[in-house]
XYZ file of C-alpha atoms in Angstrom:
359
model
C 22.038 78.690 -43.149
C 20.536 75.958 -45.242
C 17.297 74.655 -43.859
C 17.153 70.871 -43.450
C 14.153 68.809 -44.540
C 12.204 67.234 -41.633
C 12.415 63.862 -43.406
C 16.193 64.049 -43.144
C 15.968 64.692 -39.382
C 13.261 62.220 -38.367
C 13.390 59.897 -41.389
C 10.429 58.529 -43.246
C 8.159 56.911 -40.666
C 6.381 54.863 -43.268
C 9.711 53.579 -44.587
C 10.902 52.819 -41.038
C 7.726 50.838 -40.317
C 8.197 48.841 -43.550
C 11.810 48.122 -42.673
C 10.777 47.040 -39.174
C 8.143 44.619 -40.493
C 10.637 43.348 -43.039
C 13.196 42.642 -40.294
C 10.536 40.789 -38.233
C 9.659 38.604 -41.203
C 13.338 37.860 -41.771
C 13.798 37.040 -38.009
C 10.739 34.723 -38.001
C 12.022 32.917 -41.082
C 15.423 32.469 -39.434
C 13.785 31.292 -36.161
C 11.548 28.684 -37.843
C 14.469 27.567 -40.003
C 16.587 27.004 -36.888
C 13.632 25.226 -35.156
C 13.150 23.004 -38.177
C 16.865 22.071 -38.167
C 16.631 21.303 -34.425
C 13.605 19.091 -34.889
C 15.360 17.220 -37.697
C 18.268 16.565 -35.347
C 15.982 15.093 -32.656
C 15.976 11.329 -32.744
C 12.725 9.396 -33.117
C 12.913 8.177 -29.483
C 13.007 11.776 -28.312
C 9.638 12.422 -29.963
C 8.213 9.875 -27.560
C 9.356 11.920 -24.620
C 7.890 15.080 -26.169
C 4.559 13.238 -26.706
C 4.543 11.903 -23.128
C 5.291 15.370 -21.802
C 2.374 16.833 -23.769
C 0.012 14.090 -22.489
C 1.124 14.732 -18.899
C 0.519 18.459 -19.329
C -2.961 17.774 -20.704
C -3.689 15.425 -17.773
C -2.612 18.089 -15.318
C -4.810 20.633 -17.095
C -7.773 18.189 -16.861
C -7.087 17.597 -13.192
C -6.902 21.361 -12.602
C -10.200 21.811 -14.461
C -11.766 19.160 -12.250
C -10.530 21.008 -9.165
C -11.948 24.299 -10.482
C -15.274 22.680 -11.309
C -15.294 20.681 -8.014
C -15.286 16.931 -7.759
C -18.152 14.926 -6.306
C -17.503 13.072 -3.038
C -18.003 9.285 -2.931
C -18.639 7.478 0.377
C -19.103 3.723 0.954
C -20.914 2.384 4.030
C -20.892 -1.414 4.475
C -23.889 -3.137 6.048
C -23.337 -4.475 9.543
C -19.865 -3.080 9.838
C -20.306 -2.274 13.527
C -20.957 -5.888 14.535
C -18.745 -7.654 11.997
C -15.450 -9.189 13.135
C -12.314 -7.187 12.243
C -8.712 -8.301 11.785
C -5.404 -6.408 11.726
C -2.654 -6.450 9.099
C 0.717 -4.771 9.103
C 1.516 -3.540 5.588
C 4.955 -2.293 4.643
C 3.614 0.657 2.675
C 0.154 1.300 4.216
C 1.100 0.666 7.843
C -1.392 -0.849 10.343
C -4.730 -1.848 8.817
C -7.921 -2.886 10.563
C -10.306 -4.529 8.090
C -13.762 -6.137 8.329
C -13.702 -9.933 7.794
C -15.753 -11.900 5.223
C -15.557 -15.668 4.934
C -17.573 -18.718 3.787
C -20.853 -17.763 2.093
C -20.873 -14.170 3.400
C -22.439 -11.537 1.132
C -21.028 -8.050 0.966
C -23.499 -5.220 0.650
C -23.940 -1.594 1.660
C -24.847 1.917 0.553
C -22.915 4.257 -1.701
C -23.405 8.026 -1.439
C -22.420 10.364 -4.237
C -22.427 13.967 -2.956
C -22.474 17.032 -5.254
C -19.862 18.963 -3.213
C -21.611 22.334 -3.707
C -22.019 21.850 -7.465
C -25.286 22.610 -9.202
C -24.875 19.814 -11.741
C -22.337 17.176 -12.593
C -22.146 15.548 -16.022
C -20.790 11.964 -16.004
C -20.350 8.949 -18.277
C -21.650 6.402 -15.806
C -21.228 5.255 -12.213
C -20.190 1.685 -11.325
C -19.118 -0.422 -8.356
C -16.626 -3.313 -8.699
C -15.527 -6.054 -6.320
C -11.895 -6.934 -7.094
C -9.416 -9.526 -5.855
C -5.909 -8.480 -6.792
C -2.353 -9.801 -6.325
C 0.091 -6.921 -6.188
C 3.847 -7.509 -6.563
C 5.133 -4.373 -4.881
C 8.623 -4.542 -6.445
C 7.383 -5.188 -9.951
C 3.866 -3.858 -10.748
C 3.989 -5.432 -14.234
C 3.490 -8.835 -12.560
C 0.411 -7.634 -10.626
C -2.932 -8.928 -11.773
C -6.571 -9.419 -10.806
C -7.673 -12.955 -10.014
C -11.385 -12.008 -9.726
C -13.632 -9.077 -10.743
C -17.392 -8.473 -10.435
C -19.141 -5.307 -11.503
C -22.527 -3.577 -11.023
C -23.801 -0.469 -12.866
C -25.294 2.084 -10.431
C -26.226 4.785 -12.910
C -25.908 5.139 -16.705
C -24.477 8.172 -18.426
C -26.298 11.366 -17.424
C -26.325 14.451 -15.221
C -26.599 14.685 -11.443
C -28.487 17.610 -9.983
C -28.499 16.429 -6.329
C -26.868 13.993 -3.936
C -27.757 10.407 -4.690
C -27.713 7.131 -2.757
C -27.282 3.669 -4.254
C -27.619 0.210 -2.655
C -25.392 -2.632 -3.832
C -24.857 -6.326 -3.021
C -22.494 -9.045 -4.158
C -23.987 -12.368 -3.088
C -21.783 -15.225 -1.924
C -18.825 -14.004 -3.945
C -15.978 -16.420 -4.509
C -13.348 -16.491 -1.740
C -10.612 -18.668 -3.190
C -7.592 -16.965 -1.596
C -6.969 -15.497 1.857
C -5.985 -11.845 2.232
C -2.291 -11.325 2.686
C -0.182 -8.152 3.310
C 3.546 -8.803 3.204
C 6.863 -7.142 2.472
C 6.897 -7.806 -1.279
C 3.439 -9.171 -2.045
C -0.074 -8.045 -1.258
C -3.263 -10.073 -1.886
C -6.175 -7.761 -1.320
C -9.927 -7.631 -1.804
C -11.530 -4.269 -2.228
C -14.593 -2.429 -3.544
C -13.964 0.263 -6.121
C -16.669 2.854 -6.878
C -15.917 5.139 -9.799
C -17.588 7.879 -11.859
C -16.272 8.350 -15.387
C -16.177 11.951 -16.615
C -14.903 13.709 -19.678
C -12.026 15.161 -17.670
C -10.930 12.071 -15.748
C -12.321 9.611 -13.189
C -13.504 10.111 -9.623
C -13.154 6.938 -7.564
C -13.201 5.495 -4.060
C -11.568 2.244 -2.868
C -12.540 0.349 0.353
C -10.502 -2.707 1.428
C -11.884 -5.676 3.351
C -10.387 -9.013 4.461
C -11.132 -12.599 3.442
C -10.081 -15.298 5.937
C -10.252 -19.008 5.034
C -10.266 -21.708 7.713
C -8.558 -25.047 6.835
C -10.238 -27.761 8.842
C -8.864 -30.444 6.547
C -5.347 -29.733 7.795
C -6.499 -29.793 11.390
C -8.085 -33.236 11.004
C -5.090 -34.912 9.372
C -2.755 -37.005 11.682
C 0.426 -35.229 12.743
C 3.949 -36.394 12.002
C 7.069 -35.368 13.911
C 10.168 -33.829 12.317
C 13.523 -35.420 13.232
C 16.986 -34.489 11.994
C 20.560 -35.402 12.932
C 23.226 -32.760 12.323
C 26.802 -32.159 13.377
C 30.432 -31.543 12.609
C 32.736 -34.547 12.328
C 34.457 -35.323 15.669
C 33.352 -31.944 17.040
C 29.532 -31.842 17.390
C 26.709 -34.353 17.057
C 23.175 -33.485 17.886
C 19.681 -34.434 16.815
C 16.578 -32.310 17.187
C 12.930 -33.181 17.002
C 9.760 -31.096 16.542
C 6.777 -33.029 17.719
C 4.491 -31.676 14.966
C 4.898 -30.549 11.367
C 1.708 -28.452 11.150
C 0.637 -25.673 13.492
C -2.373 -23.326 13.731
C -1.937 -19.597 14.272
C -2.103 -19.850 18.085
C -0.289 -23.118 18.493
C 2.894 -23.959 20.472
C 6.014 -25.314 18.814
C 7.383 -28.075 21.063
C 10.329 -30.464 20.710
C 13.771 -31.280 22.076
C 17.508 -31.172 21.192
C 19.784 -34.084 22.186
C 23.561 -33.461 22.480
C 25.545 -36.679 21.820
C 28.964 -35.108 21.204
C 30.127 -31.596 22.225
C 33.803 -30.667 21.614
C 33.243 -26.997 20.790
C 32.488 -24.269 23.330
C 28.895 -23.317 22.638
C 27.855 -19.854 23.934
C 24.091 -20.130 23.393
C 21.377 -21.736 21.298
C 18.261 -20.026 19.938
C 15.262 -20.780 17.739
C 13.950 -18.347 15.090
C 10.819 -18.226 12.966
C 11.492 -16.986 9.445
C 8.905 -16.003 6.861
C 9.980 -16.589 3.273
C 8.079 -14.808 0.455
C 8.771 -16.080 -3.062
C 7.408 -14.390 -6.158
C 8.003 -14.690 -9.905
C 8.775 -17.773 -11.940
C 11.861 -19.602 -13.167
C 15.089 -17.543 -13.238
C 13.109 -14.383 -12.448
C 11.966 -15.771 -9.085
C 12.934 -13.670 -6.101
C 12.873 -14.365 -2.354
C 12.433 -12.095 0.648
C 13.300 -13.516 4.064
C 12.128 -11.903 7.340
C 12.952 -13.103 10.803
C 9.720 -12.725 12.839
C 10.980 -13.773 16.274
C 14.075 -15.207 18.053
C 13.834 -17.222 21.230
C 16.800 -18.282 23.330
C 16.648 -21.988 24.210
C 19.958 -22.404 26.087
C 22.637 -20.175 27.625
C 26.073 -21.752 28.074
C 27.776 -24.915 26.902
C 25.809 -28.166 27.261
C 27.255 -31.441 28.445
C 27.317 -34.721 26.492
C 23.940 -36.456 26.850
C 22.080 -33.294 27.839
C 18.579 -32.754 26.481
C 17.237 -29.206 25.891
C 13.441 -28.799 25.567
C 11.880 -26.596 22.869
C 8.758 -24.493 23.548
C 7.789 -21.518 21.421
C 4.344 -19.848 21.519
C 3.143 -18.693 18.090
C 0.256 -16.580 19.446
C 2.637 -13.614 19.940
C 4.178 -13.933 16.448
C 2.918 -12.020 13.440
C 2.228 -15.044 11.216
C -0.330 -15.965 8.517
C -1.271 -19.301 7.012
C 1.293 -20.796 4.607
C 0.540 -20.015 0.980
C 1.492 -22.299 -1.922
C 1.855 -20.909 -5.436
C -1.191 -18.601 -5.578
C -2.150 -18.150 -9.252
C 1.492 -18.882 -10.199
C 2.382 -15.539 -8.590
C 3.760 -16.123 -5.107
C 4.221 -18.439 -2.164
C 4.653 -17.881 1.582
C 6.652 -20.372 3.637
C 7.546 -20.566 7.357
C 10.920 -21.927 8.541
C 12.106 -22.933 11.989
C 15.781 -22.069 12.211
C 17.794 -23.684 15.056
C 20.996 -21.707 15.686
C 24.104 -22.590 17.739
C 26.740 -19.855 18.396
C 30.200 -20.716 19.751
C 32.609 -18.506 21.739
C 34.264 -17.349 18.505
C 30.847 -16.180 17.298
C 30.710 -18.852 14.587
C 27.138 -19.810 13.843
C 25.795 -23.292 13.070
C 22.223 -23.571 11.974
C 19.684 -26.006 10.592
C 16.376 -24.999 9.010
C 13.134 -26.909 8.812
C 9.959 -25.882 6.978
C 6.613 -26.131 8.839
C 3.035 -25.591 7.717
C 0.857 -22.892 9.312
C -2.906 -23.054 8.910
C -6.016 -21.249 10.112
C -8.082 -23.178 12.626
C -11.840 -23.209 12.186
């Protein structure tokens, strides 16, 4: 029997290796050729998405690196916070807030603590504290802007080897607008402490409230609001509110006179509506919220009957009226008198009033 050569059985290993490498090179060339054709097919706009994706990935890597290294902890303690007056706000996104109140010539000061959080050293690019007044349009953040900003440097670029404490003070800072937390608009004052680092920023925000009394509105003489309304040959009434301006704990008083009643009225009620307006021109938008409804009358009145109006504002979640703050937003309050007949048709008349903060 003829003996076979081992090369014929197993092949030439060196030749097989060369062929394998050759096939890999051919495959890589085909892969990169296909990749190049794909990239050429991608539109220019798609490159933007690729770039944004890469940036987001880098940001996540930086955030992860910060977590691995450990971030410092920043705490802010305001002076006299235990004895200072506090007020409450109901924010649509943040919920119930209880904030310390600053007004008039009040300073704001305190102590900032930067804690190492079990790290031996922390390199940073500087530590600062800012006092910021900001108008936030919740439905359109592009329209949000700062109306005031003050800054103090706490520490220049360097390295922390231990916990550090810094004192700060903003003397008699400007209080031109009152704090406001609404459905679509937020006017907030806050302190922002931040440490810049190579791999991102560590920061802490602390909100506080600014309340502004308006004694000039309190001292002005009052005028009543009178209106006659009706439906021809069916209904004729007039109503009167004895004042046009009210403080936050005031009482709305007035009366409704029925001169002609030929429709069957089921009840009459008075509602307080808050109207938030933001934006300018054709882009202006309005948000209406009914804060309270109060029934004035149940049943159909007789001709000549007079119904008194009395509504206590102390139990209503109201704020002072706001007129065109920095061209960004306004807050108005409306008294809405509503009549409902037996067919559930509604007849209403609205009247704007001014709400102010009493000294």
